[in-house]
Amino acid sequence: MPTPPRLQPVALRIELLDAAPLVWRRVLVSSQWTLASLHRYLQWVLGWTDSHAHEFQVGASMPAASLSIAMTWAMAGGTGS
């Protein structure tokens, strides 16, 4: 039987563009979360009501919401473990 992937915590720094002074949060999430689950978490962390424009960008690409954080990290040149 294959071994399930090991859950890894990932520290993310979230910055709001065009905000002065800089607004940012550091959050810890699982590497297995999808970008869609990260979206829901950020709504809570930032006190938003899903009414703010946002996007996830990795380098020059816009990854799909169904990608896991580990897969997105791998796209950016990380190890993705």
N, C-alpha and C. Protein backbone atom coordinates (compact mmCIF):
# COMPACT_ATOMS: atom_id res chain seq x y z
N MET A 1 0.85 -1.18 0.00
CA MET A 1 0.00 0.00 0.00
C MET A 1 0.89 1.25 0.00
N PRO A 2 0.62 2.21 -0.89
CA PRO A 2 1.46 3.41 -0.93
C PRO A 2 1.31 4.24 0.35
N THR A 3 2.40 4.86 0.72
CA THR A 3 2.39 5.73 1.89
C THR A 3 1.78 7.07 1.52
N PRO A 4 0.83 7.57 2.34
CA PRO A 4 0.26 8.88 2.01
C PRO A 4 1.31 9.97 2.14
N PRO A 5 1.14 11.06 1.39
CA PRO A 5 2.13 12.14 1.47
C PRO A 5 2.18 12.72 2.89
N ARG A 6 3.38 13.06 3.31
CA ARG A 6 3.58 13.63 4.64
C ARG A 6 3.16 15.10 4.63
N LEU A 7 2.33 15.46 5.59
CA LEU A 7 1.89 16.84 5.67
C LEU A 7 3.03 17.72 6.13
N GLN A 8 3.24 18.80 5.43
CA GLN A 8 4.30 19.75 5.75
C GLN A 8 3.68 21.12 6.00
N PRO A 9 4.06 21.76 7.09
CA PRO A 9 3.59 23.14 7.26
C PRO A 9 4.37 24.06 6.32
N VAL A 10 3.69 25.06 5.81
CA VAL A 10 4.30 26.03 4.91
C VAL A 10 4.00 27.41 5.48
N ALA A 11 5.04 28.23 5.63
CA ALA A 11 4.86 29.61 6.08
C ALA A 11 4.71 30.49 4.84
N LEU A 12 3.64 31.23 4.77
CA LEU A 12 3.39 32.13 3.65
C LEU A 12 3.37 33.57 4.13
N ARG A 13 3.93 34.44 3.34
CA ARG A 13 3.83 35.88 3.61
C ARG A 13 2.87 36.44 2.57
N ILE A 14 1.77 36.97 3.04
CA ILE A 14 0.73 37.52 2.18
C ILE A 14 0.84 39.04 2.23
N GLU A 15 1.02 39.67 1.07
CA GLU A 15 1.13 41.13 1.00
C GLU A 15 0.01 41.69 0.14
N LEU A 16 -0.54 42.83 0.58
CA LEU A 16 -1.54 43.54 -0.21
C LEU A 16 -0.83 44.54 -1.09
N LEU A 17 -1.09 44.49 -2.38
CA LEU A 17 -0.48 45.43 -3.31
C LEU A 17 -1.13 46.80 -3.18
N ASP A 18 -0.35 47.81 -3.47
CA ASP A 18 -0.83 49.19 -3.51
C ASP A 18 -1.42 49.66 -2.18
N ALA A 19 -0.92 49.13 -1.08
CA ALA A 19 -1.36 49.59 0.24
C ALA A 19 -0.20 50.31 0.91
N ALA A 20 -0.47 51.49 1.45
CA ALA A 20 0.57 52.23 2.14
C ALA A 20 0.00 52.66 3.49
N PRO A 21 0.61 52.26 4.57
CA PRO A 21 1.82 51.46 4.65
C PRO A 21 1.54 50.00 4.25
N LEU A 22 2.60 49.24 4.05
CA LEU A 22 2.48 47.84 3.65
C LEU A 22 1.62 47.07 4.64
N VAL A 23 0.67 46.30 4.11
CA VAL A 23 -0.16 45.41 4.92
C VAL A 23 0.23 43.99 4.56
N TRP A 24 0.61 43.20 5.55
CA TRP A 24 0.99 41.82 5.28
C TRP A 24 0.65 40.94 6.46
N ARG A 25 0.55 39.65 6.20
CA ARG A 25 0.31 38.64 7.23
C ARG A 25 1.21 37.45 6.94
N ARG A 26 1.71 36.84 7.99
CA ARG A 26 2.42 35.56 7.85
C ARG A 26 1.50 34.49 8.40
N VAL A 27 1.22 33.47 7.61
CA VAL A 27 0.32 32.39 8.02
C VAL A 27 0.99 31.05 7.81
N LEU A 28 0.65 30.09 8.64
CA LEU A 28 1.10 28.71 8.49
C LEU A 28 -0.06 27.87 8.00
N VAL A 29 0.18 27.12 6.93
CA VAL A 29 -0.85 26.27 6.35
C VAL A 29 -0.22 24.93 5.97
N SER A 30 -1.05 23.96 5.65
CA SER A 30 -0.57 22.65 5.21
C SER A 30 -0.18 22.72 3.73
N SER A 31 0.89 22.02 3.38
CA SER A 31 1.32 21.98 1.98
C SER A 31 0.30 21.25 1.10
N GLN A 32 -0.60 20.50 1.70
CA GLN A 32 -1.60 19.75 0.94
C GLN A 32 -2.86 20.56 0.65
N TRP A 33 -2.99 21.74 1.26
CA TRP A 33 -4.16 22.58 0.97
C TRP A 33 -4.15 22.97 -0.49
N THR A 34 -5.33 23.15 -1.05
CA THR A 34 -5.44 23.70 -2.41
C THR A 34 -5.47 25.22 -2.31
N LEU A 35 -5.28 25.88 -3.43
CA LEU A 35 -5.38 27.33 -3.43
C LEU A 35 -6.81 27.77 -3.10
N ALA A 36 -7.81 26.94 -3.44
CA ALA A 36 -9.19 27.26 -3.08
C ALA A 36 -9.37 27.26 -1.56
N SER A 37 -8.76 26.28 -0.87
CA SER A 37 -8.87 26.26 0.59
C SER A 37 -8.06 27.40 1.20
N LEU A 38 -6.93 27.74 0.60
CA LEU A 38 -6.15 28.89 1.06
C LEU A 38 -6.98 30.17 0.91
N HIS A 39 -7.70 30.28 -0.17
CA HIS A 39 -8.57 31.44 -0.40
C HIS A 39 -9.56 31.60 0.76
N ARG A 40 -10.24 30.51 1.13
CA ARG A 40 -11.22 30.57 2.22
C ARG A 40 -10.55 30.96 3.53
N TYR A 41 -9.36 30.42 3.78
CA TYR A 41 -8.62 30.74 5.00
C TYR A 41 -8.23 32.22 5.04
N LEU A 42 -7.75 32.74 3.91
CA LEU A 42 -7.35 34.15 3.87
C LEU A 42 -8.54 35.08 4.10
N GLN A 43 -9.71 34.68 3.64
CA GLN A 43 -10.90 35.49 3.92
C GLN A 43 -11.08 35.65 5.43
N TRP A 44 -10.89 34.57 6.15
CA TRP A 44 -11.03 34.59 7.60
C TRP A 44 -9.89 35.36 8.27
N VAL A 45 -8.64 35.05 7.88
CA VAL A 45 -7.46 35.68 8.50
C VAL A 45 -7.47 37.20 8.32
N LEU A 46 -7.86 37.66 7.15
CA LEU A 46 -7.84 39.09 6.86
C LEU A 46 -9.15 39.80 7.21
N GLY A 47 -10.13 39.04 7.69
CA GLY A 47 -11.39 39.64 8.07
C GLY A 47 -12.23 40.09 6.88
N TRP A 48 -12.04 39.42 5.75
CA TRP A 48 -12.75 39.79 4.53
C TRP A 48 -14.07 39.03 4.41
N THR A 49 -14.92 39.51 3.54
CA THR A 49 -16.22 38.88 3.30
C THR A 49 -16.35 38.41 1.86
N ASP A 50 -15.25 38.01 1.27
CA ASP A 50 -15.20 37.53 -0.12
C ASP A 50 -15.64 38.61 -1.10
N SER A 51 -15.30 39.86 -0.79
CA SER A 51 -15.69 40.97 -1.66
C SER A 51 -14.48 41.76 -2.15
N HIS A 52 -13.26 41.24 -1.92
CA HIS A 52 -12.04 41.93 -2.34
C HIS A 52 -11.45 41.23 -3.56
N ALA A 53 -11.00 42.00 -4.51
CA ALA A 53 -10.34 41.43 -5.68
C ALA A 53 -9.01 40.81 -5.24
N HIS A 54 -8.71 39.64 -5.76
CA HIS A 54 -7.46 38.97 -5.41
C HIS A 54 -7.12 37.95 -6.49
N GLU A 55 -5.87 37.52 -6.50
CA GLU A 55 -5.44 36.45 -7.39
C GLU A 55 -4.18 35.84 -6.81
N PHE A 56 -3.93 34.59 -7.19
CA PHE A 56 -2.70 33.92 -6.81
C PHE A 56 -1.79 33.95 -8.02
N GLN A 57 -0.56 34.37 -7.83
CA GLN A 57 0.39 34.45 -8.93
C GLN A 57 1.68 33.75 -8.52
N VAL A 58 2.19 32.90 -9.40
CA VAL A 58 3.46 32.22 -9.19
C VAL A 58 4.34 32.55 -10.38
N GLY A 59 5.34 33.39 -10.15
CA GLY A 59 6.14 33.87 -11.27
C GLY A 59 5.25 34.62 -12.23
N ALA A 60 5.25 34.22 -13.49
CA ALA A 60 4.42 34.89 -14.50
C ALA A 60 3.09 34.18 -14.71
N SER A 61 2.84 33.07 -14.01
CA SER A 61 1.62 32.30 -14.26
C SER A 61 0.59 32.46 -13.15
N MET A 62 -0.64 32.21 -13.50
CA MET A 62 -1.75 32.23 -12.56
C MET A 62 -2.21 30.77 -12.39
N PRO A 63 -1.82 30.12 -11.28
CA PRO A 63 -2.17 28.72 -11.10
C PRO A 63 -3.66 28.51 -10.84
N ALA A 64 -4.14 27.31 -11.17
CA ALA A 64 -5.54 26.96 -10.95
C ALA A 64 -5.83 26.79 -9.47
N ALA A 65 -7.05 27.11 -9.07
CA ALA A 65 -7.45 27.04 -7.66
C ALA A 65 -7.37 25.61 -7.12
N SER A 66 -7.43 24.61 -8.00
CA SER A 66 -7.41 23.22 -7.55
C SER A 66 -6.00 22.71 -7.24
N LEU A 67 -4.96 23.47 -7.58
CA LEU A 67 -3.59 23.04 -7.30
C LEU A 67 -3.31 23.10 -5.81
N SER A 68 -2.53 22.14 -5.31
CA SER A 68 -2.13 22.18 -3.91
C SER A 68 -1.02 23.20 -3.74
N ILE A 69 -0.83 23.63 -2.52
CA ILE A 69 0.25 24.57 -2.23
C ILE A 69 1.59 23.94 -2.59
N ALA A 70 1.76 22.63 -2.32
CA ALA A 70 3.01 21.94 -2.67
C ALA A 70 3.24 21.97 -4.17
N MET A 71 2.19 21.75 -4.97
CA MET A 71 2.33 21.77 -6.42
C MET A 71 2.67 23.18 -6.90
N THR A 72 2.05 24.18 -6.28
CA THR A 72 2.32 25.56 -6.64
C THR A 72 3.75 25.93 -6.30
N TRP A 73 4.23 25.46 -5.15
CA TRP A 73 5.62 25.70 -4.74
C TRP A 73 6.57 25.08 -5.76
N ALA A 74 6.25 23.87 -6.22
CA ALA A 74 7.09 23.21 -7.22
C ALA A 74 7.13 24.02 -8.52
N MET A 75 6.00 24.65 -8.90
CA MET A 75 5.96 25.50 -10.10
C MET A 75 6.92 26.67 -9.97
N ALA A 76 7.09 27.13 -8.72
CA ALA A 76 7.94 28.29 -8.46
C ALA A 76 9.41 27.89 -8.35
N GLY A 77 9.69 26.60 -8.47
CA GLY A 77 11.08 26.15 -8.40
C GLY A 77 11.47 25.58 -7.05
N GLY A 78 10.50 25.44 -6.14
CA GLY A 78 10.79 24.82 -4.84
C GLY A 78 10.77 23.31 -4.96
N THR A 79 10.98 22.63 -3.85
CA THR A 79 11.01 21.18 -3.87
C THR A 79 9.63 20.58 -3.82
N GLY A 80 8.62 21.30 -3.25
CA GLY A 80 7.26 20.82 -3.22
C GLY A 80 7.04 19.62 -2.34
N SER A 81 7.97 19.31 -1.44
CA SER A 81 7.79 18.12 -0.61
C SER A 81 6.81 18.41 0.48
